[in-house]
CSV table of C-alpha atoms in Angstrom, one decimal:
chain,number,residue,atom,x,y,z
A,1,UNK,CA,28.3,15.3,-17.3
A,2,UNK,CA,28.5,12.7,-14.4
A,3,UNK,CA,26.3,14.0,-12.3
A,4,UNK,CA,23.4,14.0,-15.3
A,5,UNK,CA,24.3,10.3,-15.9
A,6,UNK,CA,23.9,9.7,-12.1
A,7,UNK,CA,20.2,11.3,-12.9
A,8,UNK,CA,19.4,9.4,-15.4
A,9,UNK,CA,20.6,5.9,-13.9
A,10,UNK,CA,18.3,7.2,-10.6
A,11,UNK,CA,15.5,8.0,-12.5
A,12,UNK,CA,15.7,4.2,-15.0
A,13,UNK,CA,16.1,2.8,-11.2
A,14,UNK,CA,13.2,4.8,-9.5
A,15,UNK,CA,11.0,3.7,-12.8
A,16,UNK,CA,11.9,-0.2,-12.6
A,17,UNK,CA,10.8,0.2,-8.3
A,18,UNK,CA,7.9,1.5,-10.1
A,19,UNK,CA,6.8,-1.4,-12.5
A,20,UNK,CA,8.4,-4.0,-9.8
A,21,UNK,CA,6.3,-2.7,-7.0
A,22,UNK,CA,2.9,-1.9,-9.0
A,23,UNK,CA,3.0,-5.9,-10.9
A,24,UNK,CA,3.5,-6.9,-6.8
A,25,UNK,CA,0.3,-4.8,-6.1
A,26,UNK,CA,-1.4,-6.4,-9.4
A,27,UNK,CA,-0.8,-9.8,-7.6
A,28,UNK,CA,-3.2,-9.3,-5.0
A,29,UNK,CA,-5.4,-11.4,-4.1
A,30,UNK,CA,-8.6,-11.4,-6.1
A,31,UNK,CA,-6.8,-9.1,-8.6
A,32,UNK,CA,-9.7,-7.0,-10.2
A,33,UNK,CA,-8.0,-4.1,-8.3
A,34,UNK,CA,-7.2,-0.9,-9.9
A,35,UNK,CA,-4.0,0.7,-9.3
A,36,UNK,CA,-3.2,4.4,-9.8
A,37,UNK,CA,0.0,6.5,-10.2
A,38,UNK,CA,0.2,10.1,-9.0
A,39,UNK,CA,3.3,11.7,-10.3
A,40,UNK,CA,4.8,14.3,-8.4
A,41,UNK,CA,2.4,13.4,-5.5
A,42,UNK,CA,4.0,14.5,-2.1
A,43,UNK,CA,3.6,11.6,0.6
A,44,UNK,CA,2.1,12.7,2.8
A,45,UNK,CA,-1.2,11.8,4.2
A,46,UNK,CA,-3.6,13.1,7.4
A,47,UNK,CA,0.0,15.9,8.2
A,48,UNK,CA,2.0,12.3,8.6
A,49,UNK,CA,5.6,12.7,5.7
A,50,UNK,CA,6.2,8.9,4.1
A,51,UNK,CA,9.3,7.7,3.1
A,52,UNK,CA,10.4,6.0,0.2
A,53,UNK,CA,8.3,2.4,0.2
A,54,UNK,CA,6.1,3.6,2.9
A,55,UNK,CA,2.4,2.5,2.8
A,56,UNK,CA,-0.8,3.7,4.6
A,57,UNK,CA,-4.5,3.6,3.8
A,58,UNK,CA,-6.5,6.1,2.8
A,59,UNK,CA,-10.2,6.7,4.2
A,60,UNK,CA,-11.3,5.8,0.5
A,61,UNK,CA,-9.4,2.1,1.3
A,62,UNK,CA,-7.2,2.6,-1.3
A,63,UNK,CA,-3.6,1.1,-0.4
A,64,UNK,CA,-0.7,4.2,-1.1
A,65,UNK,CA,2.9,3.3,-1.7
A,66,UNK,CA,5.3,6.3,-1.2
A,67,UNK,CA,7.9,6.4,-4.3
A,68,UNK,CA,9.6,9.5,-3.7
A,69,UNK,CA,11.1,11.2,-5.7
A,70,UNK,CA,8.7,9.7,-8.7
A,71,UNK,CA,5.6,9.9,-6.6
A,72,UNK,CA,2.5,7.9,-5.1
A,73,UNK,CA,1.1,4.4,-6.3
A,74,UNK,CA,-2.1,3.7,-5.0
A,75,UNK,CA,-4.1,0.5,-5.2
A,76,UNK,CA,-7.6,-0.7,-4.5
A,77,UNK,CA,-8.1,-2.8,-1.3
A,78,UNK,CA,-11.4,-4.4,-1.7
A,79,UNK,CA,-12.4,-6.9,-4.0
A,80,UNK,CA,-15.3,-6.4,-6.2
A,81,UNK,CA,-17.7,-9.8,-6.3
A,82,UNK,CA,-18.7,-10.8,-9.9
A,83,UNK,CA,-20.2,-13.8,-10.1
A,84,UNK,CA,-23.4,-14.2,-7.2
A,85,UNK,CA,-26.9,-15.0,-7.7
A,86,UNK,CA,-29.3,-12.3,-9.0
A,87,UNK,CA,-31.1,-12.5,-5.4
A,88,UNK,CA,-28.2,-11.1,-3.6
A,89,UNK,CA,-26.6,-7.9,-4.0
A,90,UNK,CA,-23.0,-6.4,-2.7
A,91,UNK,CA,-22.8,-4.0,0.0
A,92,UNK,CA,-20.2,-2.2,0.8
A,93,UNK,CA,-18.8,-1.0,4.9
A,94,UNK,CA,-16.4,1.7,4.1
A,95,UNK,CA,-15.6,1.2,7.8
A,96,UNK,CA,-13.5,-1.8,6.8
A,97,UNK,CA,-13.0,-1.6,3.9
A,98,UNK,CA,-15.0,-5.1,2.6
A,99,UNK,CA,-17.8,-6.0,0.7
A,100,UNK,CA,-19.4,-9.1,1.7
A,101,UNK,CA,-22.7,-10.6,-0.9
A,102,UNK,CA,-25.8,-10.6,1.2
A,103,UNK,CA,-29.3,-11.5,0.5
A,104,UNK,CA,-31.5,-9.3,-1.1
A,105,UNK,CA,-34.6,-9.9,0.3
A,106,UNK,CA,-32.5,-9.9,4.2
A,107,UNK,CA,-28.8,-7.9,3.4
A,108,UNK,CA,-28.9,-9.3,7.5
A,109,UNK,CA,-28.2,-12.8,5.9
A,110,UNK,CA,-25.5,-13.8,4.0
A,111,UNK,CA,-25.3,-14.7,0.5
A,112,UNK,CA,-24.9,-18.6,0.7
A,113,UNK,CA,-25.0,-21.4,-1.7
A,114,UNK,CA,-28.6,-23.6,-0.3
A,115,UNK,CA,-30.7,-26.5,-1.6
A,116,UNK,CA,-33.2,-23.8,-2.8
A,117,UNK,CA,-30.5,-21.6,-4.8
A,118,UNK,CA,-28.1,-23.0,-6.9
A,119,UNK,CA,-25.8,-21.3,-7.8
A,120,UNK,CA,-25.0,-20.7,-11.2
A,121,UNK,CA,-26.1,-18.9,-14.4
A,122,UNK,CA,-29.2,-21.3,-15.1
A,123,UNK,CA,-31.8,-18.1,-14.7
A,124,UNK,CA,-31.9,-19.6,-11.4
A,125,UNK,CA,-35.7,-17.5,-10.1
A,126,UNK,CA,-35.6,-14.8,-7.0
A,127,UNK,CA,-37.2,-16.7,-3.6
A,128,UNK,CA,-40.5,-15.7,-2.8
C-alpha cells in the first residue's frame, strides 16, 4: 500500500505543479492569452522529445510545456489588442507570432495617436 500512497502523493504533487505553472503562464504580460491543458499528451514536438519542465514554441505560436506524466500545457504567446480606433486593424504575422495594429487605409503604417485622430470612444470619424 506504500506504493499506492506514493503514487497518490506524486499525482497530487503533479497537480500542484500544474496549477502553479498555469498560474505563472496566465500572468504573462497581456494576459488575455488563452491556455490549454492536454492530459496524456506526449511531450514530443516535430520528432523531438521533451522532459518535465521543458518548453517549445509550436508552429501555431503556442508556448507548450511538458508536464510529464500528466500531459502538456500550452498558452498563446500573442497578445490580442482590444482597444484601438475603428480606422485601424490588427494584422497577424505567423512568422514572428506578433500582432501589430496598422491603419486600414495604409497597412504599411502603424496605428498611432496623432493630432488628426483622437483615440477614445467619442466615435472618431475615419480619415478621408
